[in-house]
XYZ file of C-alpha atoms in Angstrom:
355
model
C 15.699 -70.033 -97.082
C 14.267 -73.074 -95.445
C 11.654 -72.983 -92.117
C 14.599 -73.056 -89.375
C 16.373 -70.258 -91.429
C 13.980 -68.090 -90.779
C 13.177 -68.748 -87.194
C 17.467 -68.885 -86.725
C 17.173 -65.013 -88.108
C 14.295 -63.691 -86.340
C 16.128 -65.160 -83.118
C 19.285 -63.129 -84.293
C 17.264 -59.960 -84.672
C 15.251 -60.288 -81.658
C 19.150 -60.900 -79.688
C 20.033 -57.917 -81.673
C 17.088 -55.365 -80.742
C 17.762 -56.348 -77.127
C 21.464 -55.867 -77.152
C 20.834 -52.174 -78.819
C 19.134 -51.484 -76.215
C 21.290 -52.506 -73.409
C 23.533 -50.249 -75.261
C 21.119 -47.772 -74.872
C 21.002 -48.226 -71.558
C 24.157 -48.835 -70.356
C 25.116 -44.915 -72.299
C 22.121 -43.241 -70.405
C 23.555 -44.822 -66.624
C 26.922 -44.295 -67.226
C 26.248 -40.676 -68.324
C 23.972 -39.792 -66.408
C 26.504 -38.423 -63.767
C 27.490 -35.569 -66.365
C 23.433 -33.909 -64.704
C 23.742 -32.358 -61.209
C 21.125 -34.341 -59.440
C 20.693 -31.064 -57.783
C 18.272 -30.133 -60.689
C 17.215 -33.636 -61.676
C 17.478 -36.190 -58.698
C 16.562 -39.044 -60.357
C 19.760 -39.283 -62.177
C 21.224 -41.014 -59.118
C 19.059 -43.543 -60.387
C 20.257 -43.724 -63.434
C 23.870 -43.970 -62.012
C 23.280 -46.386 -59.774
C 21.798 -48.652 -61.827
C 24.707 -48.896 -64.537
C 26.249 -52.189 -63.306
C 23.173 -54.170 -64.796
C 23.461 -52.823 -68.488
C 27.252 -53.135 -68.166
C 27.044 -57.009 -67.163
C 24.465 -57.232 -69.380
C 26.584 -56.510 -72.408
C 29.156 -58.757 -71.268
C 26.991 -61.502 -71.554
C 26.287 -60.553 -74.877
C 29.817 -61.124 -75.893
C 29.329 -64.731 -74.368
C 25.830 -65.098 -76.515
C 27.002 -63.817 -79.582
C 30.517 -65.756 -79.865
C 28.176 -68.415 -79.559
C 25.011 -67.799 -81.986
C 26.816 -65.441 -84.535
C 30.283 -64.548 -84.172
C 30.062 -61.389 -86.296
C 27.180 -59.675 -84.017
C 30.030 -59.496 -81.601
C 30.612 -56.288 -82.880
C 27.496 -54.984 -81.253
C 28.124 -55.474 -78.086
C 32.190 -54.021 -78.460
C 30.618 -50.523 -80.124
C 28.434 -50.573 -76.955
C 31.820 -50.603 -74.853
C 33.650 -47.756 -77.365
C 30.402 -45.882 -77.112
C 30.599 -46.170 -73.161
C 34.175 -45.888 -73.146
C 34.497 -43.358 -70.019
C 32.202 -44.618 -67.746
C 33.001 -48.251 -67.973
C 36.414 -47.279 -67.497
C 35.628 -45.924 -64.602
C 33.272 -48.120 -63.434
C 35.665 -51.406 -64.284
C 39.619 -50.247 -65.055
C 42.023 -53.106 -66.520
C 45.261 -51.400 -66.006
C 48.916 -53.352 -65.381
C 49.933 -50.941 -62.475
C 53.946 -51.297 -62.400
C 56.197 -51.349 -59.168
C 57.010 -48.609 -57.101
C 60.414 -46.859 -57.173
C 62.055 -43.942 -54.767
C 60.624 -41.329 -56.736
C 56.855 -42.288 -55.995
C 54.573 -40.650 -52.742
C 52.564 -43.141 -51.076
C 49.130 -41.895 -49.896
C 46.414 -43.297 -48.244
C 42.903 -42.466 -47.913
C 40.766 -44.144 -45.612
C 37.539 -43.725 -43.902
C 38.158 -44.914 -40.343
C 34.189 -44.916 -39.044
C 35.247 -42.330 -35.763
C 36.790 -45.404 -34.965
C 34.188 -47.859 -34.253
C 33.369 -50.354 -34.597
C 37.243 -50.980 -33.493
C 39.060 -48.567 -30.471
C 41.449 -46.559 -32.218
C 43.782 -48.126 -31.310
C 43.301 -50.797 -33.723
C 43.458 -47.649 -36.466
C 46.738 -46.423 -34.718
C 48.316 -50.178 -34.879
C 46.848 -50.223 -38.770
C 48.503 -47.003 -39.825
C 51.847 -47.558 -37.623
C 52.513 -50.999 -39.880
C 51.213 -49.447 -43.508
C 52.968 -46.192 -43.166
C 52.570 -43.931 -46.040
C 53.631 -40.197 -46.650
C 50.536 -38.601 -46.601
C 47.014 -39.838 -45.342
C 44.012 -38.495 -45.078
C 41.077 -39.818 -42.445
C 37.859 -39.195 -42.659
C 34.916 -39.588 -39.995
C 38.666 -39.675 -37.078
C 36.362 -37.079 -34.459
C 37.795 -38.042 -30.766
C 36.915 -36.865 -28.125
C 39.542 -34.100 -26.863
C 40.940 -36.649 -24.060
C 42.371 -38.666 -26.908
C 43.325 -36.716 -29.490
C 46.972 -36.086 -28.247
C 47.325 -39.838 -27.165
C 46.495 -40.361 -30.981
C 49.158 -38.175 -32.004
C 51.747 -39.363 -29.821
C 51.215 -43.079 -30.908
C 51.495 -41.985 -34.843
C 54.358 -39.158 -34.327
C 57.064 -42.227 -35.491
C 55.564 -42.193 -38.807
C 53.789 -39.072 -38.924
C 55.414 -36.165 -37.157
C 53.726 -33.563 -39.225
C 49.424 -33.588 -38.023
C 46.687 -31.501 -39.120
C 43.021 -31.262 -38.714
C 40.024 -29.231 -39.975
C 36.053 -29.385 -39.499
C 33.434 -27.942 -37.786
C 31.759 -27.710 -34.658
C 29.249 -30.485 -33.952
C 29.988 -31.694 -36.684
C 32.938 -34.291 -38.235
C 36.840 -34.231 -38.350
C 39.333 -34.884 -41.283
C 42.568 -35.503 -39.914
C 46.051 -35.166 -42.720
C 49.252 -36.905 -41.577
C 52.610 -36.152 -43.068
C 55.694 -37.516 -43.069
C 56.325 -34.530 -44.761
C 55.971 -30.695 -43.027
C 52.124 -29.648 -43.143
C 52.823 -25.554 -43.562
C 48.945 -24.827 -43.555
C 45.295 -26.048 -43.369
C 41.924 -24.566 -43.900
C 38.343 -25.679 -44.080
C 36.609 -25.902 -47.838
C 33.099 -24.011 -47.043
C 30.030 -25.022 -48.211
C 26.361 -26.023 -46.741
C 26.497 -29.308 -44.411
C 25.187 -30.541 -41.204
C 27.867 -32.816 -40.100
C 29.816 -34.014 -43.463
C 33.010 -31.505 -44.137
C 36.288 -30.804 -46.995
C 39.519 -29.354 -45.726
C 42.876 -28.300 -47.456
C 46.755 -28.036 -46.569
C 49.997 -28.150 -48.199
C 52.279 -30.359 -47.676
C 56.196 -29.690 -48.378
C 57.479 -32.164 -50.074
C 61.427 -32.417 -51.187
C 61.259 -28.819 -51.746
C 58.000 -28.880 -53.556
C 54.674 -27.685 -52.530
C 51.303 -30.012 -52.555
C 47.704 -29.205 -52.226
C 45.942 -31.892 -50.774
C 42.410 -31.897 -50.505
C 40.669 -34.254 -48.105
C 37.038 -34.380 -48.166
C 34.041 -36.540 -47.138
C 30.590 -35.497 -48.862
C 27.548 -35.969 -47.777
C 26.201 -39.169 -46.732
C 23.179 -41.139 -48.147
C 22.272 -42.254 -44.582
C 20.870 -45.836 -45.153
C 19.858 -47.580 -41.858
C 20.225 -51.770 -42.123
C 16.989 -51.906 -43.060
C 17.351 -49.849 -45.949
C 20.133 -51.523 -47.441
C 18.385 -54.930 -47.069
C 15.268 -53.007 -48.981
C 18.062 -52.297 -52.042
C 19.050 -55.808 -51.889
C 15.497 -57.152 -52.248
C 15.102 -54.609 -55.324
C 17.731 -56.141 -57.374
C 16.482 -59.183 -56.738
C 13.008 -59.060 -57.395
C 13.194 -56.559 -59.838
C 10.480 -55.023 -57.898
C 9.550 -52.032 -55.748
C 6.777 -51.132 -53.850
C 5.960 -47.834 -51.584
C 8.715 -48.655 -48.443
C 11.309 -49.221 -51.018
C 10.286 -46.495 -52.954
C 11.261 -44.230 -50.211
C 14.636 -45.872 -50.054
C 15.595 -44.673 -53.812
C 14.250 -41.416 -52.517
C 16.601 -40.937 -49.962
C 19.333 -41.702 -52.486
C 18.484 -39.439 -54.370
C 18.064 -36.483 -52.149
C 21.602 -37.070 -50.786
C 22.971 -36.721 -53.689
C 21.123 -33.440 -54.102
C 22.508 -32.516 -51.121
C 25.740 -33.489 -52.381
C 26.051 -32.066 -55.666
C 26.275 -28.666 -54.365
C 29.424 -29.964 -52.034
C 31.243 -31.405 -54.719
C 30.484 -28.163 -56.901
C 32.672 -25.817 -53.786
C 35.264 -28.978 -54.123
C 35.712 -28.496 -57.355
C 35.600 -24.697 -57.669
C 38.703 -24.652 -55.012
C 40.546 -26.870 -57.524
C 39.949 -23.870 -60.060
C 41.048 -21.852 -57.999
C 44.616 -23.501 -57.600
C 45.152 -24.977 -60.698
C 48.691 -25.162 -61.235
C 49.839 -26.475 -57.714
C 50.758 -29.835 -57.266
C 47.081 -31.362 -55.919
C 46.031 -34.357 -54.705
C 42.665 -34.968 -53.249
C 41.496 -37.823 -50.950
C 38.043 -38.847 -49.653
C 34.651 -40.428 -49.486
C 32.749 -39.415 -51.987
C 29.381 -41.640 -50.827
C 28.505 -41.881 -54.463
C 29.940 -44.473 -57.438
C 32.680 -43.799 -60.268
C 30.250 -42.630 -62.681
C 28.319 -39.950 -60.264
C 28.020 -36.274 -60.224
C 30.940 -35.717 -57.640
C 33.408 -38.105 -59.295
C 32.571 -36.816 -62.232
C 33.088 -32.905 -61.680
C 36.224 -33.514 -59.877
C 37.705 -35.616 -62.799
C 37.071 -32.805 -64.929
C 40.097 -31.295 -63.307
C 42.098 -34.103 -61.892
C 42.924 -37.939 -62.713
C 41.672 -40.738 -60.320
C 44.164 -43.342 -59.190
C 42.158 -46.416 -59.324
C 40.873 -45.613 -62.499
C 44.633 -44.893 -64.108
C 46.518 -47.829 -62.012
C 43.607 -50.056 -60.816
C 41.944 -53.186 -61.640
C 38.401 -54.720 -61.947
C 35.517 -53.662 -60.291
C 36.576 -53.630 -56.767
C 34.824 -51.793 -53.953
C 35.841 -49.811 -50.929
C 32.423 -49.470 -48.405
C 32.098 -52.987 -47.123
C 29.081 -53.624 -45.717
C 26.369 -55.846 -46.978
C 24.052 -55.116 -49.311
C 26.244 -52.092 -50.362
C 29.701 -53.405 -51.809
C 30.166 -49.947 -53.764
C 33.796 -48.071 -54.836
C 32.779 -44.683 -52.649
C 36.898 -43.915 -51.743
C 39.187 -41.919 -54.255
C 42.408 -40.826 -54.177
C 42.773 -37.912 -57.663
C 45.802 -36.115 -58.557
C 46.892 -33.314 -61.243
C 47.658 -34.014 -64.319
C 51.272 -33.031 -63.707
C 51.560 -36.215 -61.649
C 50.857 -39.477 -62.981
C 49.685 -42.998 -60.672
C 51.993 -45.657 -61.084
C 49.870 -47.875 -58.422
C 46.693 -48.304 -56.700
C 45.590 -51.056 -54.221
C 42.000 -51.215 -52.305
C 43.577 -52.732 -49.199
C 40.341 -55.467 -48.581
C 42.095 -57.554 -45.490
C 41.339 -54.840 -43.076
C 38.221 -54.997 -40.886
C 38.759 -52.310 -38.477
C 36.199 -49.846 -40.661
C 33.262 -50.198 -42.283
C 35.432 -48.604 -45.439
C 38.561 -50.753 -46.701
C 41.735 -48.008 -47.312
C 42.764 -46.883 -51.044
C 46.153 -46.418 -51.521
C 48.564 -45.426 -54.313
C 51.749 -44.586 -55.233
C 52.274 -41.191 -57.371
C 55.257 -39.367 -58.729
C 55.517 -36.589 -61.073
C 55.821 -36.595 -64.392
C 59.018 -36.255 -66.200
C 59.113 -32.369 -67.847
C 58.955 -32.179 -71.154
């Protein structure tokens, strides 16, 4: 083997090491959610951070169909070894149509309204009708809360709220009759989870809408996130930006822990579950809720995609789940809508033929 031989292989093996451990990487982000940053903060981190191993071994596929086709293996056991989380991080699903025997619902975060009047929500929801929705951060003040109603009764004759005092309001509307509705408990200062059931041709569903809590980033903070993934660099004020990320989800583990215990407790009803999870596909929260239900985006979605959209911070935060017994046939990220600082998920489910 001549001079350039050699130098040709210890490129190859230096392309190698590096892609092993992106690989390395990209498996310690994307399951990282599977820790309760309860116990171990940083994980939020790790979480957070996936989206740079993940394009990173994409590129690989570009570099090694060019240097050495049959490296290109590396970089596909990376993917098989990170099946789950880029998956969830990136679906490539062929959703099909809908058909008569599919429930549209709709889960959107509507900012209490600003910074449009709700009125601009009430025209929205009037022209995108949907059998059940679920709105999160939709507090009024009392004065307009039956003006609300009255606009939406055409669509939605059957309305239901839960939450607490001083703190928000998650709002269900039904075409559908809404028989009951309680509040999920657990510790919060203003965030909140609810529950009703919602008769549907005969058949009873659990739906869940929640909205965990909130990481609480001013402007400023965001633009301090932006300038780390640029500059690769942090220093003490952006230090205490990661911080704050990951003491929200600290405070939000426990949340999505009494979310998914009230699952347990009704497994075997018909349950779908809508809301803002303020966290990415492969966190904590998405992660213990999946462990009892299927997400739509991630069954009948496609790409990357993102629901909070505000710069700096173009993140999937929205979900719509459902029980295994139903199955997603559809799911759209509505992104023409500007009336929220969240864009509305939507999807069309049906149940799934009986064995």
């Amino acid at each position: 083997m001549g001079f350039f031989g050699k130098v040709t292989r210890f490129f190859r093996r230096v392309l190698a090491t590096i892609n092993v451990v992106v690989i390395i990487a990209m498996c310690a982000c994307g399951y990282a959610g599977i820790i309760s940053p309860e116990e171990h903060p940083w994980t939020e981190i790790l979480v957070l951070a996936f989206p740079i191993p993940f394009t990173l071994n994409i590129l690989f596929l570009g570099v090694w169909l060019l240097v050495s086709p049959k490296h290109l293996l590396l970089p596909i056991a990376g993917f098989l070894l990170c099946w789950t989380p880029c998956r969830r991080y990136c679906p490539l699903n062929f959703p099909s149509e809908a058909d008569k025997e599919c429930i549209k619902v709709m889960s959107f975060n509507v900012a209490a309204f600003y910074p449009s009047e709700f009125s601009s929500v009430v025209e929205y929801l009037n022209e995108h009708p949907a059998d059940i929705t679920c709105l999160q951060e939709s507090h009024l003040h009392k004065y307009y809360v039956g003006k609300f109603d009255s606009l939406l009764r055409a669509n939605y004759p059957y309305i239901s709220r839960v939450g607490h005092k001083g703190g928000e309001t998650l709002t269900f509307l039904s075409k559908h009759p809404i028989i009951d509705s309680e509040q999920i408990e657990y510790e919060t200062g203003f965030n909140t989870s609810g529950a009703c059931r919602v008769l549907v041709d005969g058949d009873t569903i659990l739906v869940i809408n929640t909205h965990l809590e909130s990481t609480s980033l001013k402007q400023w903070d965001r633009k301090k996130i932006d300038k780390i993934l640029k500059d690769r660099q942090i220093d003490a004020k952006e230090r205490g930006v990661l911080e704050k990320l990951c003491h929200a989800a600290a405070r939000r583990a426990p949340q999505a822990d009494s979310v998914a215990c009230y699952i347990e407790r009704h497994q075997g009803m018909t349950t779908i579950l809508c809301g803002d999870f303020n966290d990415t596909p492969n966190s904590y929260a998405y992660h213990r809720v999946a462990q009892h239900l299927d997400n739509a985006f991630e069954h009948a979605g496609r790409g990357i995609s993102h629901t909070y959209n505000q710069q700096h911070m173009n993140v999937r935060i929205d979900n719509i789940f459902y029980s295994p017994d139903m199955k997603a046939v559809k799911c759209e990220i509505d992104q023409k809508t500007n009336i929220s600082d969240h864009f509305p998920v939507v999807c069309w489910v049906k149940k799934r033929a009986k064995p």
